[in-house]
Amino acid sequence: MSRVTRRRFVTNTLAAGAGLMSAPAFLRAQGSNDKIGVAVIGAGGRGGSHVNAWMSDSRTNITVIVDVDPKNGNSKCDAVERKQKFRPVLVKDMRTALEHPNVDVISTATPNHWHALCGIWAMQAGKDAYIEKPICHNVWEGSALIAAAKKYGRMCQVGTQCRSSAAVQAAVKFMDAGGIGEVNFARGLCYKRRASIGSLGDYKIPDSIDFNLWSGPAQYTDPKLTRERFHYNWHWQRMYGNGDLGNQGPHQTDIARWGLGLDRHPNTIISYGGRLGYQAERKDETYVDAGDTANTEVSIYDYGDKCIVFETRGLSVNDSDDQELNMLFQSTKGNKIGVVFYGSEGYLVQRSYSHCIAYDKDMKMIKEFKGGGDHFGNFLDAVTSRKADVLNADARVGHLSAAVSHLGNISYYLGEGNHVSPSEASKQLDKIKSLDDDGATLDRTVKHLQKNGVDIGKYPISMGPLLRFDPEKEVFPESPEATKLLTRDYREGFVCPTADKV
Ligand SMILES: NC(=O)c1ccc[n+]([C@@H]2O[C@H](COP(=O)([O-])OP(=O)(O)OC[C@H]3O[C@@H](n4cnc5c(N)ncnc54)[C@H](O)[C@@H]3O)[C@@H](O)[C@H]2O)c1
């Protein structure tokens, strides 16, 4: 960060943070010793896991908590104070935390639309950054983070913690050594039940929340809230979140890419799906849910000689009749979240953070992998050694894996309203290049919707365009409207710079 910018940002933010933090507390610099000072930014559900992780590592002190909602912030400060024996400073503007003398690293679990700008500001201010997945809300923000980490010489880790899981590491190694033969295709699954978030409406923003700061790089909506629950359900509104393809998805898109050895973006992408089934769920044909991301989505990524298919299902996945997947996951009921690798000699399934199974062609188990890991600890190893190659999931890993989600959503968003019958969808899929049996995947998806009471004639799926991507230049050469969705319109004061301007 330039000196001028830095000075301006201190002046602005000390004023902005003053409501929650008294100057003497700020200046006292509690927690100053030889430990790594951490600022946890975003003290909601996941922020709680960050707090616990840092408190259980003897190398760190949590010196600052940042939240625009004092209720969440104070409850985490209480928890830290109980265990750490001194209370972190609570501020509501992350820029204030970046000026704190005892903050060496930031760990951010804000909503997705804040991730990249938060990470870039932190690295410009000389801090290392642990950033939750997806590392960015759009593709160009991801390349900006890579550039910032390089320019400012900072450690930047994305929160795809499976990268530090002993089970997944060993399973990938096993595949690399030919354990299931040649592997060119992976199917990521996010079959995770997500009920409706309530009807689209005009709801009150809780008085205590600084909605200007919460909105940050996203559009400031008046202020107006169209969803009932303020926290968490932003995941299903595309202005802030990225649907489940970009929520749970980045864990699995990351493992799929890692297992296939794909250190690049795909060449083409196509997605189809919809936000379907909530009318049947609510027994009201006119019901409009407040979310605008897909709850049912199939995205197909062609990497030339390799392919990833990602399936998102938010309706009930109980009693699924997807027989092959049931066998591989050893379950017919409940959520299925994981990755299946299809090899010439067998299959490998990542079925949880700490459990993978390899099968032969007859689906006989040939090897099991178990064990978790410490992703936060891995970040600290890099912070203390100043060696970026120690990181299990650096900014580039985060960017490429988040981009899988973002690119899939771009095709879906552009196809919204292009309603197709299953037979029309099948004809369009016949034209694309893929290592999957796309017709069979479509059939399974349609059956799943019907099983959940979706009248496909009345509520059809939408088919996105097949988009050709330039993996090096990060543009869609034939689609300016798709290229536009690789970034967003930022608000003044919250502009995330592009990679050449960090
Ligand atoms: N790695 C994982 O396994 C994992 C698990 C869950 C969530 N996550 C990620 O963590 C992030 C947070 O998810 P969540 O479920 O905790 O969401 P949440 O809505 O429950 O919490 C977000 C918190 O951030 C605060 N916040 C919003 N804007 C802020 C800002 N500008 N500065 C400071 N605080 C701000 C909110 O007030 C809230 O307390 C998401 O990006 C999600 O993808 C990762």
Coordinates of C-alpha atoms and ligand atoms in Angstrom, one line a residue:
M1 CA 0.0 0.0 0.0
S2 CA 1.3 3.4 -0.8
R3 CA 2.0 5.8 2.1
V4 CA -0.6 8.2 1.0
T5 CA -3.3 5.6 0.8
R6 CA -2.2 4.1 4.1
R7 CA -2.4 7.4 5.9
R8 CA -5.8 8.1 4.5
F9 CA -7.1 4.7 5.4
V10 CA -5.9 5.1 9.0
T11 CA -7.7 8.4 9.5
N12 CA -10.9 7.1 8.0
T13 CA -10.9 3.8 9.8
L14 CA -10.0 5.0 13.3
A15 CA -13.0 7.2 13.0
A16 CA -15.1 4.3 11.6
G17 CA -14.0 1.9 14.4
A18 CA -14.5 4.4 17.2
G19 CA -18.0 3.2 18.0
L20 CA -16.8 -0.1 19.2
M21 CA -13.3 0.5 20.4
S22 CA -12.0 3.0 22.8
A23 CA -8.7 4.6 21.8
P24 CA -6.8 3.6 25.1
A25 CA -7.7 0.0 24.5
F26 CA -6.4 0.2 21.0
L27 CA -3.2 1.8 22.1
R28 CA -2.5 -0.5 25.0
A29 CA -1.5 -3.2 22.5
Q30 CA -2.5 -6.1 24.6
G31 CA -1.1 -9.4 23.7
S32 CA 2.3 -8.0 22.6
N33 CA 4.9 -10.6 23.1
D34 CA 6.7 -13.0 20.9
K35 CA 3.5 -14.7 19.7
I36 CA 1.9 -14.2 16.3
G37 CA -0.9 -11.7 16.7
V38 CA -4.0 -12.7 14.8
A39 CA -7.0 -10.6 13.8
V40 CA -10.0 -12.7 13.1
I41 CA -12.2 -10.9 10.6
G42 CA -15.8 -12.1 10.5
A43 CA -16.9 -13.7 13.7
G44 CA -19.9 -15.7 12.6
G45 CA -20.2 -19.4 12.3
R46 CA -16.9 -20.1 10.6
G47 CA -15.2 -17.3 12.4
G48 CA -15.9 -19.4 15.6
S49 CA -13.8 -22.2 14.1
H50 CA -11.0 -19.8 13.3
V51 CA -11.1 -18.5 16.9
N52 CA -10.9 -22.1 18.2
A53 CA -8.1 -23.0 15.9
W54 CA -5.9 -20.1 16.8
M55 CA -6.6 -20.5 20.5
S56 CA -5.5 -24.1 20.4
D57 CA -2.1 -23.2 18.7
S58 CA 0.5 -22.1 21.3
R59 CA 2.1 -19.9 18.6
T60 CA -0.7 -17.3 18.4
N61 CA -2.6 -14.7 20.4
I62 CA -5.9 -13.4 19.1
T63 CA -5.4 -9.7 19.5
V64 CA -8.3 -8.3 17.5
I65 CA -11.7 -9.4 16.4
V66 CA -13.4 -7.6 13.6
D67 CA -17.1 -7.8 13.0
V68 CA -19.7 -5.4 11.7
D69 CA -22.2 -7.1 14.0
P70 CA -21.2 -6.4 17.6
K71 CA -23.3 -9.3 18.9
N72 CA -21.2 -11.8 17.0
G73 CA -18.0 -9.9 17.7
N74 CA -18.6 -9.7 21.5
S75 CA -19.5 -13.3 21.8
K76 CA -16.2 -14.3 20.2
C77 CA -14.3 -11.8 22.3
D78 CA -15.9 -13.4 25.4
A79 CA -14.8 -16.9 24.3
V80 CA -11.3 -15.7 23.6
E81 CA -11.0 -13.8 26.9
R82 CA -12.1 -16.9 28.9
K83 CA -9.4 -19.0 27.4
Q84 CA -6.6 -16.6 26.5
K85 CA -7.0 -14.5 29.7
F86 CA -7.1 -11.2 27.9
R87 CA -9.7 -9.8 25.7
P88 CA -9.1 -9.0 22.1
V89 CA -9.9 -5.5 20.9
L90 CA -13.2 -5.5 19.0
V91 CA -13.5 -3.3 15.9
K92 CA -16.0 -3.1 13.1
D93 CA -13.8 -1.9 10.3
M94 CA -11.1 -4.3 9.2
R95 CA -8.9 -1.4 8.2
T96 CA -8.6 -0.5 11.8
A97 CA -7.3 -3.9 12.6
L98 CA -4.7 -3.7 9.9
E99 CA -3.2 -0.7 11.8
H100 CA -3.1 -2.5 15.1
P101 CA 0.5 -2.9 16.3
N102 CA 0.0 -6.5 17.4
V103 CA -1.6 -7.9 14.3
D104 CA 0.8 -10.0 12.2
V105 CA -1.8 -12.1 10.3
I106 CA -5.4 -11.9 9.5
S107 CA -7.8 -14.8 9.2
T108 CA -11.0 -13.9 7.4
A109 CA -14.4 -15.6 7.5
T110 CA -16.5 -12.8 6.2
P111 CA -19.1 -13.4 3.5
N112 CA -17.6 -14.3 0.1
H113 CA -17.9 -10.9 -1.5
W114 CA -15.4 -9.5 1.0
H115 CA -12.7 -12.2 0.8
A116 CA -10.5 -10.8 -1.9
L117 CA -10.5 -7.1 -1.0
C118 CA -9.9 -8.1 2.7
G119 CA -6.9 -10.2 1.7
I120 CA -5.5 -7.6 -0.6
W121 CA -5.8 -4.8 2.0
A122 CA -4.2 -7.1 4.5
M123 CA -1.2 -8.0 2.3
Q124 CA -0.8 -4.3 1.3
A125 CA -0.6 -3.5 5.0
G126 CA 2.2 -6.2 5.4
K127 CA 0.0 -8.9 7.0
D128 CA -0.1 -12.6 6.0
A129 CA -3.6 -13.8 5.2
Y130 CA -5.6 -16.9 5.8
I131 CA -8.7 -16.5 3.6
E132 CA -11.8 -18.7 3.7
K133 CA -13.0 -20.5 0.6
P134 CA -14.0 -19.5 -2.0
I135 CA -10.9 -17.2 -2.0
C136 CA -12.8 -14.7 -4.1
H137 CA -16.3 -13.8 -5.3
N138 CA -15.3 -13.6 -8.9
V139 CA -12.4 -14.8 -11.2
W140 CA -10.4 -11.7 -11.5
E141 CA -10.3 -11.1 -7.8
G142 CA -8.5 -14.5 -7.5
S143 CA -5.7 -13.4 -9.9
A144 CA -5.4 -10.1 -8.0
L145 CA -4.8 -12.1 -4.7
I146 CA -2.0 -14.1 -6.4
A147 CA -0.4 -10.9 -7.6
A148 CA -0.7 -9.2 -4.2
A149 CA 0.9 -12.2 -2.4
K150 CA 3.8 -12.0 -4.8
K151 CA 4.2 -8.3 -4.8
Y152 CA 4.1 -7.9 -1.0
G153 CA 5.9 -11.2 -0.2
R154 CA 3.1 -12.4 2.0
M155 CA 1.8 -15.8 2.9
C156 CA -1.7 -16.4 1.6
Q157 CA -3.6 -19.6 2.4
V158 CA -7.1 -20.4 1.3
G159 CA -9.4 -22.3 3.7
T160 CA -9.8 -25.5 1.7
Q161 CA -8.6 -27.6 4.7
C162 CA -8.8 -30.9 2.8
R163 CA -5.4 -29.9 1.4
S164 CA -4.0 -30.6 4.8
S165 CA -5.9 -33.8 5.4
A166 CA -3.7 -36.9 5.7
A167 CA -6.4 -39.1 4.1
V168 CA -6.8 -36.9 1.0
Q169 CA -3.1 -36.3 0.6
A170 CA -2.4 -40.1 0.7
A171 CA -5.3 -40.8 -1.7
V172 CA -4.0 -38.4 -4.2
K173 CA -0.5 -39.9 -3.9
F174 CA -2.0 -43.3 -4.4
M175 CA -3.7 -42.2 -7.6
D176 CA -0.5 -40.4 -8.8
A177 CA 1.3 -43.7 -8.4
G178 CA -1.3 -45.5 -10.6
G179 CA -3.4 -47.0 -7.8
I180 CA -6.5 -46.9 -10.0
G181 CA -4.8 -46.8 -13.4
E182 CA -5.1 -43.8 -15.7
V183 CA -7.5 -41.2 -14.3
N184 CA -8.9 -38.5 -16.6
F185 CA -12.3 -37.8 -15.2
A186 CA -13.7 -36.7 -11.8
R187 CA -17.2 -36.1 -10.6
G188 CA -17.6 -33.6 -7.7
L189 CA -20.8 -34.0 -5.6
C190 CA -22.5 -31.5 -3.4
Y191 CA -25.7 -33.4 -2.6
K192 CA -26.5 -31.3 0.4
R193 CA -30.0 -30.6 1.6
R194 CA -30.9 -26.9 1.5
A195 CA -34.4 -25.8 2.4
S196 CA -35.9 -22.6 1.1
I197 CA -34.6 -19.5 2.7
G198 CA -38.0 -18.0 3.0
S199 CA -40.0 -15.8 0.6
L200 CA -38.6 -12.9 -1.3
G201 CA -39.6 -9.9 0.7
D202 CA -38.7 -6.6 2.3
Y203 CA -37.1 -7.3 5.7
K204 CA -35.5 -5.1 8.3
I205 CA -31.8 -5.1 8.6
P206 CA -30.9 -5.5 12.3
D207 CA -30.2 -2.1 13.8
S208 CA -26.8 -3.1 15.3
I209 CA -25.3 -4.0 11.9
D210 CA -23.3 -1.6 9.9
F211 CA -24.8 -2.5 6.5
N212 CA -22.5 -0.2 4.6
L213 CA -19.5 -2.1 5.8
W214 CA -21.3 -5.4 5.5
S215 CA -22.1 -4.6 1.8
G216 CA -18.5 -3.4 1.1
P217 CA -17.6 -4.3 -2.5
A218 CA -21.1 -5.3 -3.3
Q219 CA -23.9 -3.0 -4.3
Y220 CA -25.5 -1.0 -1.5
T221 CA -29.1 -2.0 -1.6
D222 CA -30.7 1.1 -0.3
P223 CA -30.6 -0.4 2.5
K224 CA -33.0 -3.1 1.8
L225 CA -33.0 -6.8 2.7
T226 CA -34.8 -9.2 0.6
R227 CA -34.1 -12.3 2.7
E228 CA -35.5 -13.1 6.1
R229 CA -32.4 -14.2 7.9
F230 CA -29.5 -11.7 7.8
H231 CA -26.5 -13.9 8.4
Y232 CA -25.5 -17.0 6.5
N233 CA -28.4 -17.0 3.9
W234 CA -26.5 -14.4 1.8
H235 CA -24.8 -17.6 0.4
W236 CA -27.9 -18.0 -1.8
Q237 CA -28.0 -14.4 -3.2
R238 CA -25.5 -14.0 -5.9
M239 CA -24.6 -10.4 -5.1
Y240 CA -22.8 -11.8 -2.0
G241 CA -22.6 -15.6 -2.3
N242 CA -22.0 -18.2 -5.0
G243 CA -24.6 -20.8 -4.3
D244 CA -23.5 -24.3 -3.2
L245 CA -21.3 -24.7 -6.3
G246 CA -19.3 -21.8 -4.7
N247 CA -19.9 -22.7 -1.1
Q248 CA -19.4 -26.4 -0.4
G249 CA -18.2 -26.7 -4.0
P250 CA -14.7 -25.2 -3.7
H251 CA -13.6 -28.0 -1.3
Q252 CA -14.6 -30.6 -3.9
T253 CA -13.6 -28.7 -7.1
D254 CA -10.2 -28.3 -5.4
I255 CA -9.8 -32.0 -4.7
A256 CA -11.0 -32.9 -8.2
R257 CA -8.4 -30.6 -9.8
W258 CA -5.7 -31.7 -7.4
G259 CA -6.4 -35.4 -8.0
L260 CA -6.4 -34.9 -11.8
G261 CA -3.2 -32.9 -11.6
L262 CA -4.9 -29.9 -13.3
D263 CA -2.9 -26.7 -12.6
R264 CA -4.9 -24.6 -15.0
H265 CA -8.4 -23.3 -15.9
P266 CA -10.7 -25.4 -18.2
N267 CA -11.1 -24.7 -21.9
T268 CA -14.9 -24.9 -22.0
I269 CA -17.7 -24.8 -19.5
I270 CA -21.4 -25.5 -19.7
S271 CA -24.0 -25.6 -16.9
Y272 CA -27.7 -26.3 -16.5
G273 CA -30.1 -26.4 -13.6
G274 CA -32.3 -24.0 -11.6
R275 CA -33.6 -23.0 -8.3
L276 CA -36.3 -25.6 -8.2
G277 CA -38.7 -27.5 -6.0
Y278 CA -39.5 -24.9 -3.3
Q279 CA -43.1 -24.5 -4.7
A280 CA -43.6 -28.2 -4.1
E281 CA -41.9 -28.0 -0.7
R282 CA -44.1 -25.2 0.4
K283 CA -47.2 -26.6 -1.3
D284 CA -47.7 -23.2 -3.0
E285 CA -47.4 -22.9 -6.8
T286 CA -46.8 -19.1 -6.5
Y287 CA -44.1 -19.3 -3.9
V288 CA -41.0 -17.3 -4.7
D289 CA -37.9 -18.1 -2.6
A290 CA -35.5 -15.2 -1.8
G291 CA -32.5 -16.9 -3.2
D292 CA -31.2 -16.4 -6.8
T293 CA -28.5 -19.0 -7.0
A294 CA -29.1 -22.5 -8.4
N295 CA -30.0 -25.2 -5.9
T296 CA -29.8 -27.8 -8.7
E297 CA -26.9 -27.4 -11.0
V298 CA -24.7 -29.6 -13.3
S299 CA -21.5 -28.1 -14.6
I300 CA -19.3 -29.7 -17.2
Y301 CA -15.7 -28.6 -17.5
D302 CA -13.5 -29.7 -20.4
Y303 CA -9.7 -29.5 -19.9
G304 CA -8.7 -31.0 -23.2
D305 CA -7.6 -34.5 -22.2
K306 CA -9.4 -34.4 -18.8
C307 CA -12.8 -33.5 -17.5
I308 CA -14.6 -32.5 -14.3
V309 CA -18.4 -32.7 -13.8
F310 CA -19.8 -31.0 -10.7
E311 CA -23.3 -31.8 -9.5
T312 CA -25.1 -29.7 -7.0
R313 CA -28.4 -30.9 -5.4
G314 CA -30.2 -28.9 -2.7
L315 CA -33.4 -30.9 -2.6
S316 CA -33.8 -34.1 -0.6
V317 CA -31.2 -36.7 -1.6
N318 CA -32.7 -39.4 0.6
D319 CA -33.5 -42.8 -1.0
S320 CA -31.5 -41.8 -4.1
D321 CA -31.6 -44.4 -6.8
D322 CA -28.2 -43.4 -8.3
Q323 CA -27.0 -46.9 -7.9
E324 CA -23.3 -46.5 -8.8
L325 CA -22.9 -43.5 -6.5
N326 CA -24.8 -45.3 -3.7
M327 CA -22.3 -48.1 -3.9
L328 CA -19.3 -45.9 -4.0
F329 CA -20.4 -43.8 -1.1
Q330 CA -21.8 -46.9 0.7
S331 CA -25.0 -45.1 1.4
T332 CA -28.5 -44.6 -0.1
K333 CA -29.6 -42.0 2.4
G334 CA -28.6 -38.4 3.3
N335 CA -26.1 -36.0 1.9
K336 CA -23.3 -37.1 -0.4
I337 CA -20.5 -34.6 -0.5
G338 CA -17.3 -35.7 -2.1
V339 CA -15.4 -36.5 -5.3
V340 CA -15.4 -39.7 -7.4
F341 CA -12.3 -40.3 -9.6
Y342 CA -12.9 -42.8 -12.4
G343 CA -9.7 -44.7 -13.3
S344 CA -9.0 -47.3 -16.0
E345 CA -8.5 -49.8 -13.1
G346 CA -10.9 -48.6 -10.5
Y347 CA -12.4 -45.7 -8.6
L348 CA -11.3 -43.5 -5.8
V349 CA -13.9 -41.7 -3.6
Q350 CA -13.2 -38.8 -1.3
R351 CA -16.2 -39.1 1.0
S352 CA -15.3 -36.8 3.9
Y353 CA -12.5 -34.5 5.1
S354 CA -10.7 -37.4 6.6
H355 CA -11.8 -40.5 4.7
C356 CA -11.2 -41.8 1.2
I357 CA -11.7 -45.3 -0.3
A358 CA -10.2 -46.9 -3.4
Y359 CA -12.2 -49.6 -5.3
D360 CA -11.3 -51.9 -8.1
K361 CA -13.4 -52.2 -11.2
D362 CA -15.8 -54.6 -9.5
M363 CA -16.3 -52.0 -6.7
K364 CA -14.3 -54.2 -4.2
M365 CA -12.5 -52.0 -1.7
I366 CA -8.8 -52.1 -2.3
K367 CA -7.5 -49.4 0.1
E368 CA -8.8 -47.0 2.7
F369 CA -7.3 -43.7 3.7
K370 CA -8.0 -42.1 7.1
G371 CA -6.8 -39.1 9.0
G372 CA -7.3 -35.3 9.2
G373 CA -4.8 -32.5 9.5
D374 CA -4.1 -29.0 10.7
H375 CA -4.6 -26.5 7.9
F376 CA -4.3 -23.5 10.2
G377 CA -1.1 -24.9 11.6
N378 CA 0.3 -25.3 8.1
F379 CA -0.3 -21.6 7.5
L380 CA 1.6 -20.7 10.7
D381 CA 4.5 -23.0 9.6
A382 CA 4.7 -20.9 6.4
V383 CA 4.3 -17.6 8.4
T384 CA 7.2 -18.5 10.7
S385 CA 9.5 -20.0 8.1
R386 CA 8.6 -17.3 5.5
K387 CA 8.5 -20.1 2.9
A388 CA 5.5 -19.8 0.6
D389 CA 6.0 -23.3 -0.7
V390 CA 5.2 -24.7 2.7
L391 CA 1.6 -23.7 2.2
N392 CA -0.7 -26.6 1.3
A393 CA -3.2 -24.2 -0.4
D394 CA -1.7 -21.0 -1.6
A395 CA -3.6 -18.2 -3.4
R396 CA -3.1 -19.9 -6.8
V397 CA -4.6 -23.1 -5.6
G398 CA -7.5 -21.1 -4.1
H399 CA -8.0 -19.1 -7.3
L400 CA -8.0 -22.0 -9.7
S401 CA -10.4 -24.0 -7.5
A402 CA -12.8 -21.1 -6.8
A403 CA -12.7 -20.3 -10.6
V404 CA -14.2 -23.8 -11.3
S405 CA -17.3 -22.7 -9.3
H406 CA -17.4 -19.2 -10.7
L407 CA -17.1 -20.3 -14.4
G408 CA -19.8 -22.9 -13.9
N409 CA -22.1 -20.2 -12.4
I410 CA -21.4 -17.8 -15.3
S411 CA -22.8 -20.3 -17.8
Y412 CA -25.8 -20.9 -15.5
Y413 CA -26.5 -17.2 -15.0
L414 CA -26.3 -16.5 -18.7
G415 CA -28.7 -19.4 -19.4
E416 CA -31.3 -18.4 -17.0
G417 CA -34.6 -18.3 -18.7
N418 CA -33.4 -20.5 -21.5
H419 CA -35.9 -23.1 -20.4
V420 CA -35.5 -26.6 -22.0
S421 CA -37.3 -29.8 -21.8
P422 CA -35.2 -32.8 -20.8
S423 CA -35.2 -34.0 -24.4
E424 CA -34.0 -30.6 -25.7
A425 CA -31.4 -30.5 -23.0
S426 CA -30.2 -34.0 -24.0
K427 CA -29.9 -32.9 -27.7
Q428 CA -27.8 -29.8 -26.7
L429 CA -25.5 -31.9 -24.4
D430 CA -25.0 -34.4 -27.3
K431 CA -23.1 -31.7 -29.1
I432 CA -20.5 -31.1 -26.4
K433 CA -17.2 -32.8 -25.7
S434 CA -17.1 -34.6 -22.4
L435 CA -15.7 -37.7 -20.7
D436 CA -18.9 -38.2 -18.8
D437 CA -22.1 -39.9 -20.1
D438 CA -23.9 -36.5 -20.1
G439 CA -27.2 -38.0 -21.0
A440 CA -27.1 -40.4 -18.0
T441 CA -26.2 -37.5 -15.6
L442 CA -29.1 -35.4 -17.0
D443 CA -31.5 -38.4 -16.6
R444 CA -30.4 -38.9 -12.9
T445 CA -30.8 -35.1 -12.3
V446 CA -34.3 -35.0 -13.8
K447 CA -35.4 -38.1 -11.8
H448 CA -34.1 -36.5 -8.7
L449 CA -36.2 -33.4 -9.3
Q450 CA -39.3 -35.4 -10.1
K451 CA -38.8 -37.4 -6.9
N452 CA -38.9 -34.1 -5.1
G453 CA -42.2 -33.2 -6.6
V454 CA -40.9 -30.8 -9.3
D455 CA -43.2 -30.5 -12.2
I456 CA -40.6 -30.2 -14.9
G457 CA -43.2 -29.0 -17.5
K458 CA -44.2 -26.1 -15.3
Y459 CA -40.8 -25.4 -13.7
P460 CA -38.2 -26.4 -16.3
I461 CA -34.5 -26.5 -16.1
S462 CA -32.4 -23.7 -17.7
M463 CA -29.6 -24.5 -20.1
G464 CA -26.5 -22.2 -20.1
P465 CA -24.4 -21.5 -23.1
L466 CA -21.3 -23.6 -23.9
L467 CA -18.6 -21.0 -23.2
R468 CA -15.0 -21.2 -24.5
F469 CA -12.5 -19.8 -22.0
D470 CA -9.0 -18.5 -22.6
P471 CA -7.3 -20.1 -19.5
E472 CA -4.2 -17.8 -19.8
K473 CA -5.8 -14.5 -20.5
E474 CA -8.8 -15.2 -18.3
V475 CA -11.4 -14.0 -20.8
F476 CA -14.2 -15.6 -22.8
P477 CA -13.0 -14.6 -26.3
E478 CA -16.4 -15.1 -27.9
S479 CA -18.6 -13.8 -25.1
P480 CA -18.2 -10.2 -23.8
E481 CA -21.3 -10.7 -21.6
A482 CA -19.6 -13.7 -19.9
T483 CA -16.3 -11.8 -19.6
K484 CA -18.2 -9.1 -17.8
L485 CA -19.2 -11.6 -15.1
L486 CA -15.5 -12.4 -14.4
T487 CA -15.5 -9.2 -12.3
R488 CA -18.2 -6.9 -10.8
D489 CA -19.1 -3.2 -10.5
Y490 CA -17.4 -2.1 -7.3
R491 CA -18.5 0.7 -5.0
E492 CA -16.3 3.7 -4.4
G493 CA -14.1 3.0 -1.4
F494 CA -14.4 -0.8 -1.8
V495 CA -12.8 -1.4 -5.2
C496 CA -10.9 -4.6 -5.5
P497 CA -8.0 -3.9 -7.8
T498 CA -7.1 -6.1 -10.8
A499 CA -3.9 -8.1 -10.7
D500 CA -1.9 -5.4 -12.6
K501 CA -3.0 -2.7 -10.0
V502 CA -2.5 -4.4 -6.6
Ligands
LIG1 N1 -13.6 -23.9 5.3 C1 -14.8 -24.3 5.7 O1 -15.0 -25.5 5.9 C2 -15.9 -23.4 5.9 C3 -17.0 -23.7 6.6 C4 -18.0 -22.8 6.8 C5 -17.9 -21.5 6.2 N2 -16.8 -21.2 5.5 C6 -16.7 -19.9 4.8 O2 -16.6 -18.9 5.9 C7 -17.2 -17.7 5.4 C8 -18.2 -17.2 6.5 O3 -19.3 -18.1 6.6 P1 -20.3 -18.1 7.8 O4 -21.1 -19.3 7.7 O5 -19.5 -18.0 9.1 O6 -21.1 -16.8 7.5 P2 -21.9 -15.9 8.6 O7 -22.8 -15.0 7.8 O8 -22.5 -16.8 9.6 O9 -20.8 -15.0 9.3 C9 -20.1 -14.0 8.6 C10 -19.7 -13.0 9.7 O10 -18.9 -12.0 9.1 C11 -19.3 -10.7 9.5 N3 -19.0 -9.7 8.5 C12 -19.6 -9.4 7.4 N4 -19.0 -8.4 6.7 C13 -17.9 -8.1 7.5 C14 -16.9 -7.2 7.4 N5 -16.8 -6.4 6.3 N6 -15.9 -7.1 8.3 C15 -16.0 -7.9 9.4 N7 -17.0 -8.8 9.6 C16 -17.9 -8.9 8.7 C17 -20.8 -10.9 9.8 O11 -21.4 -9.9 10.6 C18 -20.8 -12.3 10.4 O12 -20.7 -12.2 11.8 C19 -17.9 -18.0 4.1 O13 -17.1 -17.4 3.1 C20 -17.9 -19.5 4.0 O14 -17.7 -19.9 2.7 C21 -15.8 -22.1 5.3

